[in-house]
Coordinates of C-alpha atoms in Angstrom, one line a residue:
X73 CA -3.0 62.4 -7.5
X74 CA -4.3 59.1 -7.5
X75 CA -2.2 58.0 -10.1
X76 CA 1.0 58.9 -7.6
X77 CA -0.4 55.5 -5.5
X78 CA -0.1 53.1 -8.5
X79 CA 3.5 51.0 -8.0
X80 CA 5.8 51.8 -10.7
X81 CA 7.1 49.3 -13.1
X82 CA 10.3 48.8 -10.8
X83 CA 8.1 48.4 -8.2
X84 CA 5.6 45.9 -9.3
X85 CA 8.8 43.9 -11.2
X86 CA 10.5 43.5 -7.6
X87 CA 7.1 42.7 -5.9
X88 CA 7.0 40.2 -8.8
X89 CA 10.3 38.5 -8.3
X90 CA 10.1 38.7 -4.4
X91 CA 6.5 36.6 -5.1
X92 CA 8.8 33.9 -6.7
X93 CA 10.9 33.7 -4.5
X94 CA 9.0 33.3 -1.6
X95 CA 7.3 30.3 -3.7
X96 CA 10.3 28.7 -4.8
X97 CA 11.0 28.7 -0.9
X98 CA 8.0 27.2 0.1
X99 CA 8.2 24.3 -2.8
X100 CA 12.3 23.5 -1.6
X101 CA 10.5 23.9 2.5
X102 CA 8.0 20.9 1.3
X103 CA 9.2 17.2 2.7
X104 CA 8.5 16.1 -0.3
X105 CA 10.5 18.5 -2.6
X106 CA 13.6 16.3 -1.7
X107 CA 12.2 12.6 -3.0
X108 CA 10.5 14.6 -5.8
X109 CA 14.1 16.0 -7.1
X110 CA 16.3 13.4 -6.3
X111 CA 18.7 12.3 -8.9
X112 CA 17.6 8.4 -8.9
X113 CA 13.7 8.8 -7.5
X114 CA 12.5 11.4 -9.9
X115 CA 13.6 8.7 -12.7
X116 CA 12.0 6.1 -11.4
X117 CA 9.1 7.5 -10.1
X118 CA 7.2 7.7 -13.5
X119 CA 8.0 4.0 -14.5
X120 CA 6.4 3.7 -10.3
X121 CA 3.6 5.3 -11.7
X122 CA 2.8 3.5 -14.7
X123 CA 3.5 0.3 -12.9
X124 CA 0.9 1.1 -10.4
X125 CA -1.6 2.3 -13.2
X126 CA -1.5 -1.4 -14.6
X127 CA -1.8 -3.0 -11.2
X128 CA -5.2 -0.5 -10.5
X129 CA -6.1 -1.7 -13.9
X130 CA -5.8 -5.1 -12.9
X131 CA -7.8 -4.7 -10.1
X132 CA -11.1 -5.2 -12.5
X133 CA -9.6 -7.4 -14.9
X134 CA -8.1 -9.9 -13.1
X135 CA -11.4 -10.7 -11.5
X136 CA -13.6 -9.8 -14.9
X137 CA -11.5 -12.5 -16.9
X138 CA -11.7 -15.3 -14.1
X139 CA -15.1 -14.7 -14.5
X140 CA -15.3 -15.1 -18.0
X141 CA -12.8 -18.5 -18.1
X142 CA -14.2 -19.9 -15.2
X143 CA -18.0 -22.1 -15.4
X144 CA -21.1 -21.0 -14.7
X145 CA -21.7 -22.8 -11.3
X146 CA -17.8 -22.2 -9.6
X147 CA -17.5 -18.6 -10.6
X148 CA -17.1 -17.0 -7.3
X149 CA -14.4 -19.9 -6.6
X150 CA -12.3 -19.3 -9.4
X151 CA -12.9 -15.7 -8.6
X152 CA -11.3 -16.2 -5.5
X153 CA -8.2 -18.5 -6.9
X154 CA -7.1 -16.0 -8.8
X155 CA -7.4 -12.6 -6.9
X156 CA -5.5 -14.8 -4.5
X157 CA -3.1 -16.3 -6.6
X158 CA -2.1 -12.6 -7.4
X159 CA -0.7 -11.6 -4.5
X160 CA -0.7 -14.9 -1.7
X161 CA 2.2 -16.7 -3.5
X162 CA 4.6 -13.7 -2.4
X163 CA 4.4 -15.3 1.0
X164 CA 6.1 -18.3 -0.1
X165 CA 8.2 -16.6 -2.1
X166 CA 9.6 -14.4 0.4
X167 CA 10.8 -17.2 2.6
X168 CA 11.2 -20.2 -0.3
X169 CA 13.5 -17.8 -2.0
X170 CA 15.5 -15.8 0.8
X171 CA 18.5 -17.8 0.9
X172 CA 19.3 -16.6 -2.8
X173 CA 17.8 -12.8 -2.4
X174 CA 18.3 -11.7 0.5
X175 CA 22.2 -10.0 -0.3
X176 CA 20.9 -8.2 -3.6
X177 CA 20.2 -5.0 -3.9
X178 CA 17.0 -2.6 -3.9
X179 CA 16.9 -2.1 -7.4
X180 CA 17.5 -5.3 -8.4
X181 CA 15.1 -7.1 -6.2
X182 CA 12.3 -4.6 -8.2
X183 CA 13.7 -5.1 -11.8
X184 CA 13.9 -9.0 -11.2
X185 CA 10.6 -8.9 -10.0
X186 CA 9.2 -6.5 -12.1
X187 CA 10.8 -8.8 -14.9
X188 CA 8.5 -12.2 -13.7
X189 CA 5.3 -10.0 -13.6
X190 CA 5.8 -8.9 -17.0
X191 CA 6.7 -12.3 -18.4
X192 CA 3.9 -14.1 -17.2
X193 CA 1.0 -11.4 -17.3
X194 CA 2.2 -11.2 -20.8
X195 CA 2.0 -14.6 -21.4
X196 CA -1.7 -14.2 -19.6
X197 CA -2.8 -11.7 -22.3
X198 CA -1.4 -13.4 -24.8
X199 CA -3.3 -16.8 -24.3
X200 CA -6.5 -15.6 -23.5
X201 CA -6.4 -12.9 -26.4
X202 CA -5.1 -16.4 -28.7
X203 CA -7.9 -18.4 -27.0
X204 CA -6.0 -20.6 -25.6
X205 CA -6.4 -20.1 -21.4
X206 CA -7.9 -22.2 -19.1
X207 CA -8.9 -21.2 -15.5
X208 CA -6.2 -24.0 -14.3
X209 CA -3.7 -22.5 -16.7
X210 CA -4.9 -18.6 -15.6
X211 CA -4.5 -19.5 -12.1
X212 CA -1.0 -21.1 -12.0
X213 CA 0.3 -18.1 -14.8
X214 CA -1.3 -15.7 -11.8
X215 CA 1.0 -17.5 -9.0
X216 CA 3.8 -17.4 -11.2
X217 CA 3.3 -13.8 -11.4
X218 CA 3.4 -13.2 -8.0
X219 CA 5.8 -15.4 -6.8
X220 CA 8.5 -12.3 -6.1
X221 CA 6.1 -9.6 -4.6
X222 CA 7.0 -9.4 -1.4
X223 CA 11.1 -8.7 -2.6
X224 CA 9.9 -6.3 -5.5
X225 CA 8.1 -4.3 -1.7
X226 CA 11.4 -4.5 0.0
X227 CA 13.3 -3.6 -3.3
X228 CA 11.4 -0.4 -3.2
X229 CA 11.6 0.9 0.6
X230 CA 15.1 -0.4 0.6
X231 CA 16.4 1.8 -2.1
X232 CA 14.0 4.5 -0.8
X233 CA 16.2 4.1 2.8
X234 CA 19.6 3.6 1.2
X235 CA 18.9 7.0 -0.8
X236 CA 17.6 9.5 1.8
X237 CA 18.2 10.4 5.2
X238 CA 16.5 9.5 7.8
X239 CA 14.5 12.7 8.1
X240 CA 13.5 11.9 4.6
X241 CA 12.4 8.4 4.5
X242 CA 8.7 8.9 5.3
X243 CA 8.1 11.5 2.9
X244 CA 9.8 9.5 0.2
X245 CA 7.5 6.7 1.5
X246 CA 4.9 8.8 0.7
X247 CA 5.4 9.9 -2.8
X248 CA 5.7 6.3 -3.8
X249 CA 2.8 5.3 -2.0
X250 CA 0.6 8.2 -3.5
X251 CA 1.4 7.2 -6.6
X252 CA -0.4 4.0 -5.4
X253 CA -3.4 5.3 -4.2
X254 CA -3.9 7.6 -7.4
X255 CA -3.9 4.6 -9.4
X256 CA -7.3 3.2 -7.7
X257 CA -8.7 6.4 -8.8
X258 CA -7.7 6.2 -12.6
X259 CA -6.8 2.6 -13.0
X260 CA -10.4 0.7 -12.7
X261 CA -12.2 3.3 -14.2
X262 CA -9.8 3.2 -17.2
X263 CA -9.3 -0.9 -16.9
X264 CA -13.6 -0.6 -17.0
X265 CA -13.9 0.6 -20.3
X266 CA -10.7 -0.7 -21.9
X267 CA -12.2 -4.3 -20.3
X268 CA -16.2 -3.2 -22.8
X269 CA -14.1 -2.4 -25.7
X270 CA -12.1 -5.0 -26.1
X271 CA -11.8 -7.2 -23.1
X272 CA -10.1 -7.9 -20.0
X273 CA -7.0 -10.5 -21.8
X274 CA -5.9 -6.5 -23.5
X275 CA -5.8 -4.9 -19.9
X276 CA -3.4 -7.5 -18.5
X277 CA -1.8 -7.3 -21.1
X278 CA -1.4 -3.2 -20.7
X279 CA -0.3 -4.5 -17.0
X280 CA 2.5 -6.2 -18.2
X281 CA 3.9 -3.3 -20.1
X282 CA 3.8 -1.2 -17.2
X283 CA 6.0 -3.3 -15.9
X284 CA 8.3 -3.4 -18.7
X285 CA 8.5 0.4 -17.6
X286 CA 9.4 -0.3 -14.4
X287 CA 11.8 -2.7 -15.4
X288 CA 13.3 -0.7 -17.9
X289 CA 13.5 2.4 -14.9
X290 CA 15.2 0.6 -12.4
X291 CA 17.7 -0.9 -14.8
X292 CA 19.0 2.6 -16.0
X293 CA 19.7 4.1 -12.6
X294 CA 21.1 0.9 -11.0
X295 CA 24.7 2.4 -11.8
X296 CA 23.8 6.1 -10.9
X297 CA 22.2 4.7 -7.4
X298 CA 25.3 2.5 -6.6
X299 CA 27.3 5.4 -6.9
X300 CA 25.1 7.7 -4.5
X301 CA 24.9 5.3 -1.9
X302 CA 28.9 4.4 -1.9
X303 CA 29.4 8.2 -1.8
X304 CA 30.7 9.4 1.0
X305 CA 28.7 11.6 3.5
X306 CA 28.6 15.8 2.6
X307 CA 30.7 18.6 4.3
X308 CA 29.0 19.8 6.8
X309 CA 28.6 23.7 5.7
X310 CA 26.1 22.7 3.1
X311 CA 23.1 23.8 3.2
X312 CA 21.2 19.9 2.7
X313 CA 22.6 16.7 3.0
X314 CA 23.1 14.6 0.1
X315 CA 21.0 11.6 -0.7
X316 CA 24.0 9.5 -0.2
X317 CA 24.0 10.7 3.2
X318 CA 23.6 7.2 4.9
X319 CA 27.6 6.9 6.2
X320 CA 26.0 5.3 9.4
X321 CA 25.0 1.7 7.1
X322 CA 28.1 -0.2 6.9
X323 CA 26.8 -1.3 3.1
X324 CA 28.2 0.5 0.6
X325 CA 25.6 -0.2 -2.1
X326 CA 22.5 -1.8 -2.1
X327 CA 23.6 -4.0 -5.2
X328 CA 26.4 -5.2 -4.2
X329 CA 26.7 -5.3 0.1
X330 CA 25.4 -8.2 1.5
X331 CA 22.4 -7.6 4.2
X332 CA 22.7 -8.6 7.7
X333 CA 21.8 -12.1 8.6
X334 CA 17.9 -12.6 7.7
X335 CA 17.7 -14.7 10.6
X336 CA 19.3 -12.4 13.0
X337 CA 17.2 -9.6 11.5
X338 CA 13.7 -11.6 12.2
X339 CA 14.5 -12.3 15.9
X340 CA 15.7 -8.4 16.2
X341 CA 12.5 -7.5 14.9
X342 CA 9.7 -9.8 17.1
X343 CA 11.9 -8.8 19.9
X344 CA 10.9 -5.4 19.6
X345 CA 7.7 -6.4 18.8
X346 CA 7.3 -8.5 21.6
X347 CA 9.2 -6.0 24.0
X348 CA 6.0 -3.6 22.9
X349 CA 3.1 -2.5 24.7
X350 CA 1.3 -1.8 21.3
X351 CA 2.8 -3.3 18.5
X352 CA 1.4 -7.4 19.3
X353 CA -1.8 -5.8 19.7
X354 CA -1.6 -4.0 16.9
X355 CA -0.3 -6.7 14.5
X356 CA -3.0 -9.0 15.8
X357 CA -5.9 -6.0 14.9
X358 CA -4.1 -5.6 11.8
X359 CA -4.1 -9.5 10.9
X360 CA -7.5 -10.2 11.3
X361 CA -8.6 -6.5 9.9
X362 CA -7.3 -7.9 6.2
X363 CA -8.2 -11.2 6.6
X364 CA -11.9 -10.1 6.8
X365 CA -11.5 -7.3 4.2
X366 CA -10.1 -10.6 1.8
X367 CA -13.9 -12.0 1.2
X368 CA -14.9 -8.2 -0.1
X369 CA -12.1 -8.7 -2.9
X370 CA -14.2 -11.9 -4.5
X371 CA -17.6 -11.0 -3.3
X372 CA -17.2 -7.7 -5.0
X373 CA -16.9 -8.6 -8.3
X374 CA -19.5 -11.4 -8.4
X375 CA -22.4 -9.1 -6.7
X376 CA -21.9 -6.6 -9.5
X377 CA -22.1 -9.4 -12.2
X378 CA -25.0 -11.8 -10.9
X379 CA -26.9 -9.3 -8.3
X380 CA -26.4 -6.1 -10.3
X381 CA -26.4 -7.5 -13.5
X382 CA -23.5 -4.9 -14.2
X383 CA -20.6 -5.0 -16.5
X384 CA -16.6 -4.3 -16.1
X385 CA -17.2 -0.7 -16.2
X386 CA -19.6 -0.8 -13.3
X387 CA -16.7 -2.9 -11.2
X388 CA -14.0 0.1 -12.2
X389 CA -16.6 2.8 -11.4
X390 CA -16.6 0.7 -7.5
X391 CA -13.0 0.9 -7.4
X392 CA -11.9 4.2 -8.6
X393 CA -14.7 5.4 -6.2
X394 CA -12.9 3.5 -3.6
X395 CA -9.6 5.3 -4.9
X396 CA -11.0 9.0 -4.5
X397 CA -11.7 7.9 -0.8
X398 CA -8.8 6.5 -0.2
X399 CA -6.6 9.4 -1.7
X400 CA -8.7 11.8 1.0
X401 CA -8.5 9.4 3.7
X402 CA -4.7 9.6 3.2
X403 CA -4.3 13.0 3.5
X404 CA -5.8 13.0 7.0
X405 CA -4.2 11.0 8.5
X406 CA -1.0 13.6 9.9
X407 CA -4.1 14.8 11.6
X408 CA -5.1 11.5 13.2
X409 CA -1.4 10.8 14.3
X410 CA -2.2 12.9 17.1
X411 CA -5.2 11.2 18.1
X412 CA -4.7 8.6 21.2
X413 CA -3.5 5.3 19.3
X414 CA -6.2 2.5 20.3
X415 CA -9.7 4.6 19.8
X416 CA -8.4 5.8 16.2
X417 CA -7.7 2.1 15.0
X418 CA -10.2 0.8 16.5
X419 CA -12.4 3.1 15.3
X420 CA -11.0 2.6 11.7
X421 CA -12.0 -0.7 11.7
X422 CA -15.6 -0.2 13.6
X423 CA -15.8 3.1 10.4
X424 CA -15.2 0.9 8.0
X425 CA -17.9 -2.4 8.6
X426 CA -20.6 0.1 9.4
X427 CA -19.9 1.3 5.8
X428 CA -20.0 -2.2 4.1
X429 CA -22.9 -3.1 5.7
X430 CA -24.7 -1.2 2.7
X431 CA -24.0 -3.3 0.0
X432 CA -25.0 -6.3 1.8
X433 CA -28.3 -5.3 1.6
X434 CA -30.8 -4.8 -1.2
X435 CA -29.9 -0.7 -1.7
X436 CA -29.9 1.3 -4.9
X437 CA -27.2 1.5 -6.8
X438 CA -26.2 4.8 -5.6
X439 CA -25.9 4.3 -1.7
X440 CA -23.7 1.3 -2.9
X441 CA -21.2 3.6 -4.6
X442 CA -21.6 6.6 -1.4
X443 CA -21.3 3.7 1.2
X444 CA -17.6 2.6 -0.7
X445 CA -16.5 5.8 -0.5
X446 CA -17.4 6.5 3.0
X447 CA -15.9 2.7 3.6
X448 CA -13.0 4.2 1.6
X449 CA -12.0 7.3 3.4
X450 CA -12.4 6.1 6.8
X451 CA -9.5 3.0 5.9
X452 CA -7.6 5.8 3.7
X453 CA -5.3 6.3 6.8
X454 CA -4.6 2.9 8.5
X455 CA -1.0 2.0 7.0
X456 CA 0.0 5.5 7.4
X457 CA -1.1 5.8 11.1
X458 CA -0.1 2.0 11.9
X459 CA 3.7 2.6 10.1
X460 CA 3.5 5.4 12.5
X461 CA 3.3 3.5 15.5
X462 CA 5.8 1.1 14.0
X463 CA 8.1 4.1 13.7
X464 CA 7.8 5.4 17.0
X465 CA 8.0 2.4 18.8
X466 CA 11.0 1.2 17.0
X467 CA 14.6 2.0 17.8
X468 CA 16.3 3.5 14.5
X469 CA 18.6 0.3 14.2
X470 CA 15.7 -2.2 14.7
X471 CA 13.1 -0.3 12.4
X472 CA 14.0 -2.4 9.3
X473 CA 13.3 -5.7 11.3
X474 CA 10.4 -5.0 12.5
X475 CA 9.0 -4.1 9.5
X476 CA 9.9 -7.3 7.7
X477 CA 8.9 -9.4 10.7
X478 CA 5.3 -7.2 10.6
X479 CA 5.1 -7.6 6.2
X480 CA 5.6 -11.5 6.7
X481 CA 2.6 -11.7 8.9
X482 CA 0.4 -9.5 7.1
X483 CA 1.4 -10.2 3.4
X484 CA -0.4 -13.6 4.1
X485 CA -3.7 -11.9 5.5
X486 CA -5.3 -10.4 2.9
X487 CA -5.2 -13.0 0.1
X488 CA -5.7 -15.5 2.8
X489 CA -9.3 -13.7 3.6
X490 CA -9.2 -13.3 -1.0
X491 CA -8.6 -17.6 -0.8
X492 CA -11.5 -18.5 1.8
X493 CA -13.8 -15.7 0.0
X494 CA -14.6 -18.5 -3.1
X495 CA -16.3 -20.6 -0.9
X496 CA -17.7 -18.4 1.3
X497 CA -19.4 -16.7 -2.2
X498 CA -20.5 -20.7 -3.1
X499 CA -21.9 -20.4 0.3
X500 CA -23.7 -17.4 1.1
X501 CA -23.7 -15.8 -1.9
X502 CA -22.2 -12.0 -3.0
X503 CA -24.6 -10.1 -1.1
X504 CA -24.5 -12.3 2.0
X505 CA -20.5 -12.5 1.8
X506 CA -20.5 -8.7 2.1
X507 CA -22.8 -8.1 4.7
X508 CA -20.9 -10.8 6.9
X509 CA -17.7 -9.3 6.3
X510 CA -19.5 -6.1 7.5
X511 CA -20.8 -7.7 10.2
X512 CA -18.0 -9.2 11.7
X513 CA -15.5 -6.6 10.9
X514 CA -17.2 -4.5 13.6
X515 CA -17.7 -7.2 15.8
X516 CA -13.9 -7.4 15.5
X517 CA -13.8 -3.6 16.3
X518 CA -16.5 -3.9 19.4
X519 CA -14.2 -7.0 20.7
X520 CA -10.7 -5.3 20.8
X521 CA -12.7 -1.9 22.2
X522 CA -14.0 -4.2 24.9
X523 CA -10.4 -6.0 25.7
X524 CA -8.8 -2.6 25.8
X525 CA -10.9 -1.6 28.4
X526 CA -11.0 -4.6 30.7
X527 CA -7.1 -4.1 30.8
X528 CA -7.2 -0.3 31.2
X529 CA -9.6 -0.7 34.1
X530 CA -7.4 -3.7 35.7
X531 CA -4.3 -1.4 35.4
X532 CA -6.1 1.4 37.1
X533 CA -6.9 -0.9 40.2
X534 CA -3.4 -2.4 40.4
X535 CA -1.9 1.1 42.1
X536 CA -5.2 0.5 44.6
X537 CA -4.2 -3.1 45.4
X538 CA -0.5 -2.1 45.9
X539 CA -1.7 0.8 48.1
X540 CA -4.0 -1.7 50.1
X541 CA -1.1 -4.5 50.6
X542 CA 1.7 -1.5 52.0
X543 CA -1.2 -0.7 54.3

C-alpha cells in the first residue's frame, strides 16, 4: 500500500515542468531580467565588466607605480598627483570640451572615451615596462587619460535611458553599477599579485586592454542601438514594452539627435535643486563627504608601504576587502530607502569616520582590514540612497539636469580631497592623514546632525509664534 502514495512518473514529470515554470516566472518578474536580456545591454555589459576589472586593477597600480617612479622624500606627493590626475581632469574636460560633445550620442561619448584611456594607459605601460617614464611624464599621460571621464559617465546612463523605459532605468542603473562594485572585490586582489609578479607598468597595461573591450563593445552595437531607439513605440496588447519604448524624447537616436541646450539644461537643473528642501543640503553633505574621503586615496597606499612595510598585494588585499563591503552595503540599501532621509546619511557619514579611525592608530594588521570593511559596508549604500532622493525630488523632465548639474559639483570632490592628500601625507604623515580624515569626517557628520536640529526645532516654534501673533 505504501507504494500507492509514491507520484507516478507522469506525475513527478508535470510537478517537474510546473517547478520550471514557476522559476522561469520568477527570473522574467526580476527588475533586472529586462537590462540583463536586452538586445544592446547584454552585449555590452561584458566589455562593462572587463572595463571595470582594469579600473579595480588600477586602483593598486596606479598608486604602487607612482611610488616606485617618484623619490624617496616626495612619495606621498607624487602619490597624490597621480591618483588625482586619474580622475580630476574629467572636470575640465566636461566643461573645456562641451561645446563639441555635447550633441553626440551615448555610445559614442563611451567608445571615444574608452578610446583616450586606452591610448594613453597603453602608452603608460609601455614606457614604464621600456624604462623610459618619469613621474612628470606618468602624471601628464594620467591626465591625458582622464581628460574624457565625465562624458564616457554620461555616455553610459544616457544610452542606459534612451534604451529602457522609465520603470526600468534604475534597475539597469544597477546592473552596470554592480558590475562596478564587483570589480573592487576581484580587481586589487588580482592587480596585487599581477603588481609581485611582474610589476605594476603590466597591470596598466591589462587596464588599457579592458578598454579596448569596451571600445570594441560599444562600437558593434552603435548601429543596432540607433535602430532601437528610432523605433517606434509597441502596440499596446503586448505583454512588455520594447526597449525602444522612449516615444516621449523628441531624439530619435542618441548618435545622431542633438541634446537640448547644455546651458538651458544646467539652469533647469540648480533650479530644481535650489527649488528643494533636500537636495542643497544634500549636495553640500555630499561635497564635503568626498572631499574628506580624497586624503584616504593617497594616505592609503603610503601607510601600507612605509608604516606596514607591506607590498602591492597587501594594498589589493585593502581594497578587495573594501569591495566585499561595499558589494553588501549595496544590497541594503532598498532597505534604508525607507528610513527618514537626514538620520540615514548622516549617519553614513558619522558610520563611516568611526571606522577609519582604526587605521590611524597603531592596531594590528587585522582590525585594520575588519575596520575597512566595516568602513566599507556602512558607505556601500550612499549613491544608491542619495540618487534616490535625487529621483524623487525630481520631476521626470528635469531628472537629467539635475543629475549633470549634481556630477559637475561632485566629480571635482573627490580627486580634489586625492590633490590636497600629497601634502597633507608630507605633513602629517599616512597614519596621521587617516586618523584626521577619520576625525573630521564625523565632525562633519556631528555638524550637519546639529544644524538639522536647530532648524527642525525653529520650525516647530514657528506654528507657536504664529499662534501667539493671531492672539
Amino acid at each position: 500500500m505504501a507504494s500507492d502514495s509514491r507520484p507516478s512518473p507522469d506525475q513527478a514529470d508535470k510537478s517537474q515542468v510546473a517547478s520550471s515554470f514557476r522559476l522561469i516566472e520568477r527570473v522574467r518578474s526580476s527588475p533586472y531580467y529586462p537590462a540583463l536580456t536586452h538586445p544592446v545591454l547584454r552585449r555590452i555589459l561584458p566589455g562593462a565588466a572587463a572595463s571595470a576589472l582594469g579600473d579595480g586593477m588600477s586602483a593598486v597600480a596606479i598608486a604602487w607605480l607612482a611610488l616606485k617612479l617618484a623619490p624617496p622624500g616626495s612619495r606621498g606627493l607624487w602619490v597624490g598627483a597621480a591618483v588625482a590626475a586619474y580622475s580630476l581632469p574629467g572636470a575640465a574636460g566636461a566643461v573645456l570640451l562641451r561645446r563639441w560633445l555635447h550633441g553626440r550620442g551615448g555610445a559614442r561619448l563611451v567608445f571615444v572615451n574608452a578610446v583616450l584611456r586606452a591610448a594613453a594607459l597603453g602608452l603608460i605601460g609601455a614606457l614604464a615596462i621600456a624604462g623610459r617614464l618619469d613621474p612628470a611624464g606618468y602624471v601628464a599621460l594620467l591626465g591625458a587619460s582622464s581628460l574624457l571621464s565625465a562624458w564616457g559617465v554620461a555616455g553610459k546612463y544616457t544610452l542606459i535611458a534612451d534604451l529602457l523605459p522609465a520603470a526600468q532605468r534604475i534597475a539597469g542603473n544597477s546592473v552596470f553599477g554592480l558590475a562596478d562594485q564587483l570589480s573592487l572585490m576581484v580587481g586589487p586582489a588580482l592587480a596585487g599579485v599581477v603588481t609581485a609578479l611582474a610589476g605594476p607598468a603590466v597591470v596598466i597595461s591589462l587596464d588599457a586592454a579592458s578598454w579596448v573591450v569596451l571600445a570594441v563593445s560599444y562600437a558593434r552595437i552603435a548601429p543596432l542601438a540607433a535602430r532601437l531607439t528610432a523605433a517606434p513605440a509597441p502596440a499596446s496588447d503586448q505583454p512588455e514594452p520594447s526597449p525602444a519604448a522612449a516615444s516621449d524624447r523628441p531624439e530619435p537616436s542618441p548618435a545622431a539627435a542633438p541634446a537640448p541646450a547644455p546651458a538651458a539644461d544646467r539652469a533647469g537643473g540648480w533650479a530644481v535643486i535650489r527649488s528643494s528642501p533636500v537636495l542643497p543640503g544634500l549636495l553640500a553633505l555630499s561635497f564635503v563627504f568626498y572631499l574628506l574621503y580624497g586624503p584616504i586615496e593617497v594616505a592609503l597606499p603610503v601607510h601600507i608601504a612605509s608604516d606596514l612595510h607591506g607590498s602591492a598585494a597587501l594594498l589589493g588585499t585593502f581594497w578587495a576587502v573594501f569591495g566585499v563591503g561595499a558589494v553588501i552595503g549595496e544590497l541594503t540599501a532598498p532597505f534604508l530607502r525607507r528610513w527618514p532621509v537626514w538620520p540615514t546619511m548622516t549617519g553614513i557619514v558619522i558610520g563611516w569616520g568611526l571606522a577609519i579611525v582604526p587605521l590611524g592608530l597603531p592596531t594590528p594588521l587585522w582590525a585594520g582590514l575588519a575596520a575597512f570593511f566595516v568602513g566599507a559596508v556602512i558607505w556601500g549604500p550612499w549613491l544608491s540612497l542619495s540618487m534616490a532622493v535625487l529621483q524623487d525630488a525630481s520631476p521626470p523632465g528635469a531628472l537629467a539636469q539635475v543629475i549633470a548639474a549634481r556630477s559637475s559639483l561632485l566629480i571635482l570632490a573627490s580627486p580634489l580631497g586625492t590633490a590636497l592628500g600629497g601634502p597633507i601625507v608630507a605633513a602629517l604623515g599616512a597614519r596621521g592623514t587617516l586618523l584626521a580624515s577619520a576625525v573630521t569626517t564625523i565632525a562633519l557628520g556631528l555638524i550637519t546632525t546639529a544644524v538639522l536640529a536647530r532648524a527642525r526645532a525653529r520650525k516647530a516654534a514657528e506654528p507657536d509664534a504664529d499662534l501667539l501673533r493671531s492672539s
